mmCIF file of C-alpha atoms and ligand atoms in Angstrom:
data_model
loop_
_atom_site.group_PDB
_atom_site.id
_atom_site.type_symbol
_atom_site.label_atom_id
_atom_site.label_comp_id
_atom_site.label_asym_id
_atom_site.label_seq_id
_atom_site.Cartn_x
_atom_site.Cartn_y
_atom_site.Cartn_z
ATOM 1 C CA UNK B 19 -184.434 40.447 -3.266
ATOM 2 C CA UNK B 20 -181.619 41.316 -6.000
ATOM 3 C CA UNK B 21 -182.186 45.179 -4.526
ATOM 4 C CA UNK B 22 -181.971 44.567 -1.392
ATOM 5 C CA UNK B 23 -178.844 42.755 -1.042
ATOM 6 C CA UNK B 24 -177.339 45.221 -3.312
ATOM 7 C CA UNK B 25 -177.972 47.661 -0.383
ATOM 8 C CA UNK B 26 -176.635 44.947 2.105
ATOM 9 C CA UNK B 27 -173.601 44.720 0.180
ATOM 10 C CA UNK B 28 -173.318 48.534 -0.233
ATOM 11 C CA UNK B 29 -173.350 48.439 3.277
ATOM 12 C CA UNK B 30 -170.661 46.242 3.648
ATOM 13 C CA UNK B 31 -168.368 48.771 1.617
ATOM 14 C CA UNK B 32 -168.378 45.889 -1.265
ATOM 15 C CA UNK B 33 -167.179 46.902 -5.071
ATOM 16 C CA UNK B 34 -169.767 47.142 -7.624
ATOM 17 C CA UNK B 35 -168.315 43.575 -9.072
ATOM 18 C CA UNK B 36 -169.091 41.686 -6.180
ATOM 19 C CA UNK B 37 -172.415 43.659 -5.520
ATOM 20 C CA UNK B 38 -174.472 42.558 -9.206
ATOM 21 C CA UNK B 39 -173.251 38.975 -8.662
ATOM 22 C CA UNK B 40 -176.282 36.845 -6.876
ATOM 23 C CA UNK B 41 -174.867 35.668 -3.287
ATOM 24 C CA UNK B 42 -175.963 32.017 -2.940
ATOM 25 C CA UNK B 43 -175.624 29.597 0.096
ATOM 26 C CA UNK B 44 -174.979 26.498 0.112
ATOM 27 C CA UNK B 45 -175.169 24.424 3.343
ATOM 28 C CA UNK B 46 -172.707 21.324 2.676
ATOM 29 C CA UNK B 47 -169.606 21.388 0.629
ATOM 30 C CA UNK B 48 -170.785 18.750 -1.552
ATOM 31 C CA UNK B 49 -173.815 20.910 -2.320
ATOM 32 C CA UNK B 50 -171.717 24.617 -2.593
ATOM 33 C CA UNK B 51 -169.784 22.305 -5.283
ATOM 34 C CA UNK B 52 -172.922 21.492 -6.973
ATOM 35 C CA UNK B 53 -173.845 25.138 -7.141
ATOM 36 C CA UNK B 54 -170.583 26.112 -8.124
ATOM 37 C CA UNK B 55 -170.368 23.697 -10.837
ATOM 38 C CA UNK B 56 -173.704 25.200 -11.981
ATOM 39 C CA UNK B 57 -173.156 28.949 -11.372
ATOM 40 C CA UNK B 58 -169.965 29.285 -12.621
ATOM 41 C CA UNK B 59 -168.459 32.736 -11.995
ATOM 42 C CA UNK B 60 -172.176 34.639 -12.089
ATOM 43 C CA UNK B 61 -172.393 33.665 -8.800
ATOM 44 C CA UNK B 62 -170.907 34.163 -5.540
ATOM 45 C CA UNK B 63 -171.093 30.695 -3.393
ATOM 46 C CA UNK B 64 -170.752 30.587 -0.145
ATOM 47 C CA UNK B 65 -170.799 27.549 2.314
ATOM 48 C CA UNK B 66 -172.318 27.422 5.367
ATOM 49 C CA UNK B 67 -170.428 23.949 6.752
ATOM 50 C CA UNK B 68 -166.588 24.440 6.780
ATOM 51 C CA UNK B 69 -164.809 20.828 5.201
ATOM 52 C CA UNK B 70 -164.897 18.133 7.833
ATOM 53 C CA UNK B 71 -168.344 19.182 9.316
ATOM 54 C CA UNK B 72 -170.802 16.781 10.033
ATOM 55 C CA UNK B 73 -174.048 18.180 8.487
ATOM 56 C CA UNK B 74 -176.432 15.350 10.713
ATOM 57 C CA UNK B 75 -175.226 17.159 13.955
ATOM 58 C CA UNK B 76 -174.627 20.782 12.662
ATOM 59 C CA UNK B 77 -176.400 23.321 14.442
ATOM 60 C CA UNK B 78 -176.254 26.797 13.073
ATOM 61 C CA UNK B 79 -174.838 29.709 15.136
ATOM 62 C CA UNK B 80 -175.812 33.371 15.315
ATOM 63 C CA UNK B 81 -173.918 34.734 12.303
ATOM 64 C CA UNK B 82 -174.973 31.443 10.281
ATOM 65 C CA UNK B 83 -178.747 32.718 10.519
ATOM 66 C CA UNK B 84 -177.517 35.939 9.424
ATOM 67 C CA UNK B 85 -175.806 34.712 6.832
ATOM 68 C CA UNK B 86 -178.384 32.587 5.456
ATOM 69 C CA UNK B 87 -181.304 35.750 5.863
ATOM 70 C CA UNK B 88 -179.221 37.961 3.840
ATOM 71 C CA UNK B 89 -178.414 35.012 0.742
ATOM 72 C CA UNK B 90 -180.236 35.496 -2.518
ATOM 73 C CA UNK B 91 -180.830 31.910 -2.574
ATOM 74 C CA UNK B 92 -180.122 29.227 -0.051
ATOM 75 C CA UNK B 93 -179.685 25.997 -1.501
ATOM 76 C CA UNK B 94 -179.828 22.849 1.153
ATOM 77 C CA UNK B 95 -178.876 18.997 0.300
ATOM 78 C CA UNK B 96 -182.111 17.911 1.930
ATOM 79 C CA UNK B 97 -183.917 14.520 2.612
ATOM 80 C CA UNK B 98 -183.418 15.464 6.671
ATOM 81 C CA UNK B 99 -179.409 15.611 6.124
ATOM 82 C CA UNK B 100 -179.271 18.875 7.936
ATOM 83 C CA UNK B 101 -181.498 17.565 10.277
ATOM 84 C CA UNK B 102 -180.759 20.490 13.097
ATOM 85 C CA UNK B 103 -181.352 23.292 10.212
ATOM 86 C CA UNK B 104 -184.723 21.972 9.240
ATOM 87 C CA UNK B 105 -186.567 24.740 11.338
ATOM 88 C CA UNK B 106 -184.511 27.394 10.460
ATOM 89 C CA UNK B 107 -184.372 26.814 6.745
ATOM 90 C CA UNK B 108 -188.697 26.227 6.893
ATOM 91 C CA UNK B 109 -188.818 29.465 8.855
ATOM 92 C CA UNK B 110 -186.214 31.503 6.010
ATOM 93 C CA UNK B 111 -188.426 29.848 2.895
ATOM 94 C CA UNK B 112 -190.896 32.366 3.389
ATOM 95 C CA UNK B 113 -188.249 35.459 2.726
ATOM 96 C CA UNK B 114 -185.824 33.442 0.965
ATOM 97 C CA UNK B 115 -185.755 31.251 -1.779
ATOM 98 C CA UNK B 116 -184.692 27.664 -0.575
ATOM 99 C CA UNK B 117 -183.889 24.795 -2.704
ATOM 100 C CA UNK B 118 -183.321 21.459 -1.309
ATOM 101 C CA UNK B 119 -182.001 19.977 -4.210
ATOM 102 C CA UNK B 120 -182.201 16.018 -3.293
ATOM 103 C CA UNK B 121 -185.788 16.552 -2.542
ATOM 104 C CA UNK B 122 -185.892 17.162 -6.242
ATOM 105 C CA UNK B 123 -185.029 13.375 -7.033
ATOM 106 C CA UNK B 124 -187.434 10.904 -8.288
ATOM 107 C CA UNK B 125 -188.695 8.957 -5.431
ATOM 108 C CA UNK B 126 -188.707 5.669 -6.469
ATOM 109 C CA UNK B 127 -184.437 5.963 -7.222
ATOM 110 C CA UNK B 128 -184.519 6.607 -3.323
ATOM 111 C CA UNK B 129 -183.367 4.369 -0.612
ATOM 112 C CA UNK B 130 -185.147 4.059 2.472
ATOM 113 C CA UNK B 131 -183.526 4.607 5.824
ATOM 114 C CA UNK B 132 -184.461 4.689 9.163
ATOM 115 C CA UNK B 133 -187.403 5.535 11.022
ATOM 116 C CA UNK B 134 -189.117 6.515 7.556
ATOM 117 C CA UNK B 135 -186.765 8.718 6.354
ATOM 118 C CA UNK B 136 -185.326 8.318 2.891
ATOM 119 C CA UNK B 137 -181.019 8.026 2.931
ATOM 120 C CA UNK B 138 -180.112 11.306 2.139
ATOM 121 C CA UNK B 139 -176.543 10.469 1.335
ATOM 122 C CA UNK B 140 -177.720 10.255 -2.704
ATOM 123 C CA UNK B 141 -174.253 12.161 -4.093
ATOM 124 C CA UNK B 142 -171.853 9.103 -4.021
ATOM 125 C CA UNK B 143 -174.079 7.946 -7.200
ATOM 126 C CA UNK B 144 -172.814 10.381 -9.680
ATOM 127 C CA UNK B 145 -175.467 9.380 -12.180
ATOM 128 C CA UNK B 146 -178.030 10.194 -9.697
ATOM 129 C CA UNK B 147 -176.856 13.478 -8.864
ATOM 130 C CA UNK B 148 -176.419 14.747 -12.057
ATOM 131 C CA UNK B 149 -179.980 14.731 -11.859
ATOM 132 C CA UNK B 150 -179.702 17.447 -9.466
ATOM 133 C CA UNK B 151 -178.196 19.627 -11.578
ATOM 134 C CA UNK B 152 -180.832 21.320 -13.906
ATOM 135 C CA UNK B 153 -182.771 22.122 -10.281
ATOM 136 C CA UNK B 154 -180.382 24.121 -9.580
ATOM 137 C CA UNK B 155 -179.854 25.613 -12.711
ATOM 138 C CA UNK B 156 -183.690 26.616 -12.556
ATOM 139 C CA UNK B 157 -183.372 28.137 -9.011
ATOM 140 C CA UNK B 158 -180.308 30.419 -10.476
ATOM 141 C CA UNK B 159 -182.308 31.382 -13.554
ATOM 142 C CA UNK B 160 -185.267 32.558 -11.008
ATOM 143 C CA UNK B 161 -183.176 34.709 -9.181
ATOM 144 C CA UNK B 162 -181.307 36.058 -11.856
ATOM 145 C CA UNK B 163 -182.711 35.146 -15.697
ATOM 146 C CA UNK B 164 -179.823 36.757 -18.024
ATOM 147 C CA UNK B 165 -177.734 34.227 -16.762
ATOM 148 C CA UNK B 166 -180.521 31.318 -17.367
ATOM 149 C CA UNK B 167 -179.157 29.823 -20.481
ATOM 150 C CA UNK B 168 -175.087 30.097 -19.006
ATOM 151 C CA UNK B 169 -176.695 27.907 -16.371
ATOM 152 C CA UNK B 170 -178.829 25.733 -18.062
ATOM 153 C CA UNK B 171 -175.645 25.156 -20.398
ATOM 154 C CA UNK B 172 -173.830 24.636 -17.503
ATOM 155 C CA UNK B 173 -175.849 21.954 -15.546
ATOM 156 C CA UNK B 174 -176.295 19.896 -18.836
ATOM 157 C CA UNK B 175 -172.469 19.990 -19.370
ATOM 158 C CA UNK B 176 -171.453 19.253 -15.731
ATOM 159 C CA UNK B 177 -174.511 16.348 -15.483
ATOM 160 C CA UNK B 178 -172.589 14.553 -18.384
ATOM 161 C CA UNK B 179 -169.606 14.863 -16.927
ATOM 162 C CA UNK B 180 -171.205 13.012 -13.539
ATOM 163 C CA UNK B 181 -172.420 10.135 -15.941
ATOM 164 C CA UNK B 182 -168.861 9.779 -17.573
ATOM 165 C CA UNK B 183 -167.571 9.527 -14.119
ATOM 166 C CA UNK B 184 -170.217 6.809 -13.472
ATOM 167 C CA UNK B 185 -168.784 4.745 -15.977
ATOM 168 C CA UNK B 186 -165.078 4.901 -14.895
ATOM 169 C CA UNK B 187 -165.983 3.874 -10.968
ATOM 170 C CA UNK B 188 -167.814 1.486 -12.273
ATOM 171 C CA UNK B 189 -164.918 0.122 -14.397
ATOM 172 C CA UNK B 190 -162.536 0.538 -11.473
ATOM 173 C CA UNK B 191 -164.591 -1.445 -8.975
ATOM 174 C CA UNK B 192 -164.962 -4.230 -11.321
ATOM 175 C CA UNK B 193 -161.498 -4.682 -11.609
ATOM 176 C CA UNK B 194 -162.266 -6.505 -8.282
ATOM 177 C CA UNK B 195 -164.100 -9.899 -7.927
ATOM 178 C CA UNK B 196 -167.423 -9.208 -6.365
ATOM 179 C CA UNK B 197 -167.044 -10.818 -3.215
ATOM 180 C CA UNK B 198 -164.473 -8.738 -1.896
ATOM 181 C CA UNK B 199 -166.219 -5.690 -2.759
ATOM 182 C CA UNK B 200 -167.384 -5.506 0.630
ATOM 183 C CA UNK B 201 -167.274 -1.630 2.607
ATOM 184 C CA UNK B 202 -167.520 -1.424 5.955
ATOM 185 C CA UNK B 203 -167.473 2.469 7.235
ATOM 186 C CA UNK B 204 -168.072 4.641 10.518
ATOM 187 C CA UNK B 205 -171.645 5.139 9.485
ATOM 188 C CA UNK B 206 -174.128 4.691 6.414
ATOM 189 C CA UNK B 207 -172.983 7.059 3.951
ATOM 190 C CA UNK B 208 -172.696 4.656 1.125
ATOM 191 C CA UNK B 209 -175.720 2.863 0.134
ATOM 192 C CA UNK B 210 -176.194 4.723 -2.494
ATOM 193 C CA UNK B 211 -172.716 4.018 -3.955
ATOM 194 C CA UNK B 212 -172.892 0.348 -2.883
ATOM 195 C CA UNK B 213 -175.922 0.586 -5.152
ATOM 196 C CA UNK B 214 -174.693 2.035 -7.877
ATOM 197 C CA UNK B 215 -171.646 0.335 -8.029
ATOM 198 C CA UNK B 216 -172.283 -3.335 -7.217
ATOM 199 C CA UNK B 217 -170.187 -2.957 -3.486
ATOM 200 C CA UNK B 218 -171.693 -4.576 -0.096
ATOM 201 C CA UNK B 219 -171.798 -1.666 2.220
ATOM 202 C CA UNK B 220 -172.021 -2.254 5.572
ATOM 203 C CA UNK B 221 -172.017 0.816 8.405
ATOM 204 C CA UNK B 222 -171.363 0.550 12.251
ATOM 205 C CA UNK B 223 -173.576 3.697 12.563
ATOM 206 C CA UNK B 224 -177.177 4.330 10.533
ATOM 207 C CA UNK B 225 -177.747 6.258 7.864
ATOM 208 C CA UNK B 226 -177.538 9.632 10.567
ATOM 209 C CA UNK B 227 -174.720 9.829 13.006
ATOM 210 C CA UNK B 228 -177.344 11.403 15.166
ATOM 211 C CA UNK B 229 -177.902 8.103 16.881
ATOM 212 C CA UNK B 230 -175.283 6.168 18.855
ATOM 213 C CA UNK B 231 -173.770 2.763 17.412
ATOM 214 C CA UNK B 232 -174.232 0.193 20.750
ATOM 215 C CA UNK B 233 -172.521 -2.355 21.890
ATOM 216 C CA UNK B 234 -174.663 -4.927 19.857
ATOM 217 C CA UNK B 235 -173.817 -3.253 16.387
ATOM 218 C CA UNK B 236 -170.013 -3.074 17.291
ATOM 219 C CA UNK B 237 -170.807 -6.917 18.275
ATOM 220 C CA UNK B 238 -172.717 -7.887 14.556
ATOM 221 C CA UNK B 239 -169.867 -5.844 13.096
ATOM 222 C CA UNK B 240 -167.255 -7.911 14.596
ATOM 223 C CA UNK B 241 -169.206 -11.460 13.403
ATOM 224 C CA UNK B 242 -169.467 -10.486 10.079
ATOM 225 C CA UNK B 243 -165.992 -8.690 9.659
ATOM 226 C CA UNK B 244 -164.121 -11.988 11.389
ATOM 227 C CA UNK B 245 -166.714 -14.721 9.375
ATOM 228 C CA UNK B 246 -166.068 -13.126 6.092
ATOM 229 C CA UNK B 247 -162.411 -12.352 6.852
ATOM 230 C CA UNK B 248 -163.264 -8.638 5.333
ATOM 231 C CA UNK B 249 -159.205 -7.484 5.319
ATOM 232 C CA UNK B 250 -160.006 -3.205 5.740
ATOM 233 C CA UNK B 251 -162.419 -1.430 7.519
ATOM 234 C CA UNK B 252 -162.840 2.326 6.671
ATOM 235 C CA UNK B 253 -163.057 5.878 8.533
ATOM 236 C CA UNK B 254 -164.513 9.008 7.346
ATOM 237 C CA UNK B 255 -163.324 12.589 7.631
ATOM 238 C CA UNK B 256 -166.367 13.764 9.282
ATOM 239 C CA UNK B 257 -167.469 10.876 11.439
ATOM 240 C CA UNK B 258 -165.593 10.431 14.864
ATOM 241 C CA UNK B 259 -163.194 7.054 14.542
ATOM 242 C CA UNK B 260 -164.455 5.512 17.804
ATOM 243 C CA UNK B 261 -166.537 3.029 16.514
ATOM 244 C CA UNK B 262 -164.267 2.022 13.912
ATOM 245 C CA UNK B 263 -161.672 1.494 16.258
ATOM 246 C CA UNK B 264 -163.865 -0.879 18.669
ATOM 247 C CA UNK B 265 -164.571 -2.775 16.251
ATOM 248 C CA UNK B 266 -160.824 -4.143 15.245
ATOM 249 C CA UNK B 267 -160.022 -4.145 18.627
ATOM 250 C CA UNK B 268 -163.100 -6.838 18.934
ATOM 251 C CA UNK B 269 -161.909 -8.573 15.739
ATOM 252 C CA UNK B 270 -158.121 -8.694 16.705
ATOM 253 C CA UNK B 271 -159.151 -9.963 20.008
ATOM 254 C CA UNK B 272 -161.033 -13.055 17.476
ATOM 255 C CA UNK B 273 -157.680 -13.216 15.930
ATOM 256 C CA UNK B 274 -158.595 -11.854 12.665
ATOM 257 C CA UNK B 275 -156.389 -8.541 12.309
ATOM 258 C CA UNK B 276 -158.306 -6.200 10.801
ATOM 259 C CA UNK B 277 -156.400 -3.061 8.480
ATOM 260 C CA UNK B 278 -157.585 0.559 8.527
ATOM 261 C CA UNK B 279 -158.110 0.799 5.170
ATOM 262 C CA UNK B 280 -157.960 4.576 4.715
ATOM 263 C CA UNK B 281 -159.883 7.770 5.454
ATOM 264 C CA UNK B 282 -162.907 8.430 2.830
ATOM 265 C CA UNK B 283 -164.846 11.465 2.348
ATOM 266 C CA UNK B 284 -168.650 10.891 3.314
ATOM 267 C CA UNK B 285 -170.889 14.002 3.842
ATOM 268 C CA UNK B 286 -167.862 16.534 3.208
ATOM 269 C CA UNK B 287 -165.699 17.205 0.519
ATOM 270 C CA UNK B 288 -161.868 17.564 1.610
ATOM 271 C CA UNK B 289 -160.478 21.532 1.772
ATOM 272 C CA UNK B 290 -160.165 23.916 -1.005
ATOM 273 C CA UNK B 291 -156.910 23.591 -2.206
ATOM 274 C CA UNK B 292 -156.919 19.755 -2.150
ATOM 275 C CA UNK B 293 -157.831 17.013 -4.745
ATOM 276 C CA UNK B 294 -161.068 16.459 -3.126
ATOM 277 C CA UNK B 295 -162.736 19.871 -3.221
ATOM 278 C CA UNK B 296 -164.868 19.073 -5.838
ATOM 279 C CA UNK B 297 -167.039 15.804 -5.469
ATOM 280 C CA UNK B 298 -165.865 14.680 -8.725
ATOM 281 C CA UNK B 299 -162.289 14.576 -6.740
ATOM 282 C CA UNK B 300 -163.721 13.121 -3.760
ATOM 283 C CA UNK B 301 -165.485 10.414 -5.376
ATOM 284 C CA UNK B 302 -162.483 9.377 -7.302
ATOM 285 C CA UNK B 303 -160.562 9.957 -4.191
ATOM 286 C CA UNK B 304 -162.414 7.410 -2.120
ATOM 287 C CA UNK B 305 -162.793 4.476 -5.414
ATOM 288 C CA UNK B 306 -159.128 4.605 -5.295
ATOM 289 C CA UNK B 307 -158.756 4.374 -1.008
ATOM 290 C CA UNK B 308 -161.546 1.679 -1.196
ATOM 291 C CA UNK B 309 -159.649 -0.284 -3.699
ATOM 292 C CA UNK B 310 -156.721 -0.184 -2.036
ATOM 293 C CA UNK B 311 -157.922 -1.436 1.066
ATOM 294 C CA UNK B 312 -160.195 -4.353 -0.466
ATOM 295 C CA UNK B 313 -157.835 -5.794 -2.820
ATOM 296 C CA UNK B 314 -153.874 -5.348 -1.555
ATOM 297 C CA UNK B 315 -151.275 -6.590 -3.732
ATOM 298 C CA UNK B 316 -150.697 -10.203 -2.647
ATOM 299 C CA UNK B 317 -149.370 -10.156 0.758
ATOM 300 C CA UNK B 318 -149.187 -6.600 1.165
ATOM 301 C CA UNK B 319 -151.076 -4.846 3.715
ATOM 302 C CA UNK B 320 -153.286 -1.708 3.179
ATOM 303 C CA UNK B 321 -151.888 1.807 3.213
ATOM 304 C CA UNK B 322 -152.760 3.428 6.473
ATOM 305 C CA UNK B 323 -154.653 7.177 6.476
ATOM 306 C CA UNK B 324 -152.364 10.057 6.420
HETATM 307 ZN ZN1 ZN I 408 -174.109 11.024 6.715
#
């Protein structure tokens, strides 16, 4: 595999550098971060899902099948999040080396979603992700084992970091009373952090935007956002605002105005140059939108999304 793509990348009129380094694709951000974290710079990671893509609905193109045929190693989040890729990444397993590194977990730490399927949106518990480190750290040793202690070293060091972070959100959402730590969102994203951190998450859409949010949901929404007098709802950078929307129209209309309590990061990390390119930044990112929105300073009003 390591031979071939050196010939690939020969081809491509690459320098030698570039050429010994293992090319690895990742399909979400969150995951490319994962790897990168991991890899370090023996590898050269690639994403296949630009920030702000929805992975549920993501279908891959042409040049995205090439790209993925010609990878060293493609590593996938799994648990049906790429739901549209899952014939194309089965098909590549048998010339490629895929991981899909949430398929790794232990199943009794996952939550159960829809139709069967287990939630696949497991990174917004750090502690559980860092689990998902040393898998990848094995799949990088496979494909290239002189660098298999770097990355072993590396996945143990960037998994404690993950449980460190654990402990701060979790001391930042406590600094709010339980019952207000209440998220309602665009769509499922955060069970797993609800979870984790002790917050009531609530989505207008399941746990894949794949299927539409109906009237009825919008409806429930509205009861329970007006009953509970929930002051912020939430949008997400890669789920359409529609729904969101409906609903505070439907709970202004019950008088109870609802705020927009800011944009969070759900199943992509923000762009490159930003404070959110690495899920470490996103996740802090969104504890400090959330908090924001759920607990104003007395009488104020929640900041609205840039
Ligand atoms: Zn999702």
């Amino acid at each position: 595999m390591l031979a071939m793509a050196a010939v690939a990348v020969g081809l491509h009129a690459r320098g030698a550098a570039a050429a010994e380094r293992p090319r690895v694709l990742a399909t979400t951000t969150v995951v490319a971060d994962l790897v990168r974290q991991v890899g370090g710079d023996r590898v050269a990671v690639e994403c296949l899902m630009a920030p702000g893509i929805d992975p549920h609905s993501y279908r891959a193109t042409p040049r995205d099948a090439d790209r993925l045929a010609r990878a060293d190693l493609v590593i996938a989040s799994g648990l049906h999040l790429e739901g549209r890729l899952a014939d194309l990444l089965a098909k590549l397993g048998k010339r490629v080396p895929v991981l899909a590194v949430a398929d790794t977990l232990p199943k009794e730490r996952l939550l159960e979603a829809d139709a069967g399927f287990q939630d696949p949106h497991v990174w917004f518990d750090a502690a559980l992700w860092s689990l998902c480190a040393a898998p990848v750290a094995d799949a990088l040793a496979a494909i290239d084992a002189d660098g298999a202690p770097a990355y072993r070293e590396r996945a143990r060091d960037y998994a404690e970091r993950l449980v460190a972070l654990d402990g701060r959100v979790r001391e930042r959402l406590a600094t709010v009373p339980a019952e207000r730590r209440v998220l309602v969102t665009a769509h499922d994203a955060f069970r797993y952090f609800g979870r984790a951190y002790e917050v009531e998450v609530v989505g207008i859409q399941g746990t894949s935007t794949e299927a539409e949010a109906g009237l009825r949901d919008i409806n429930r929404l509205v009861d329970l956002v007006v009953t509970r007098r929930i002051p912020a709802v939430f949008v997400e950078t890669s789920v359409s605002d529609r729904n969101v929307a409906a609903l505070r129209e439907g709970a202004a209309s019950r008088g109870h105005a609802v705020a927009l309590g800011g944009r969070l990061h759900s199943d992509s990390l923000g762009p490159p140059d930003g404070g959110a390119a690495t899920l470490e930044g996103a996740i802090l990112e969104n504890v400090e939108t959330i908090l924001a929105g759920i607990a104003p300073p007395s009488g104020g009003v929640a900041p609205a999304p840039p």
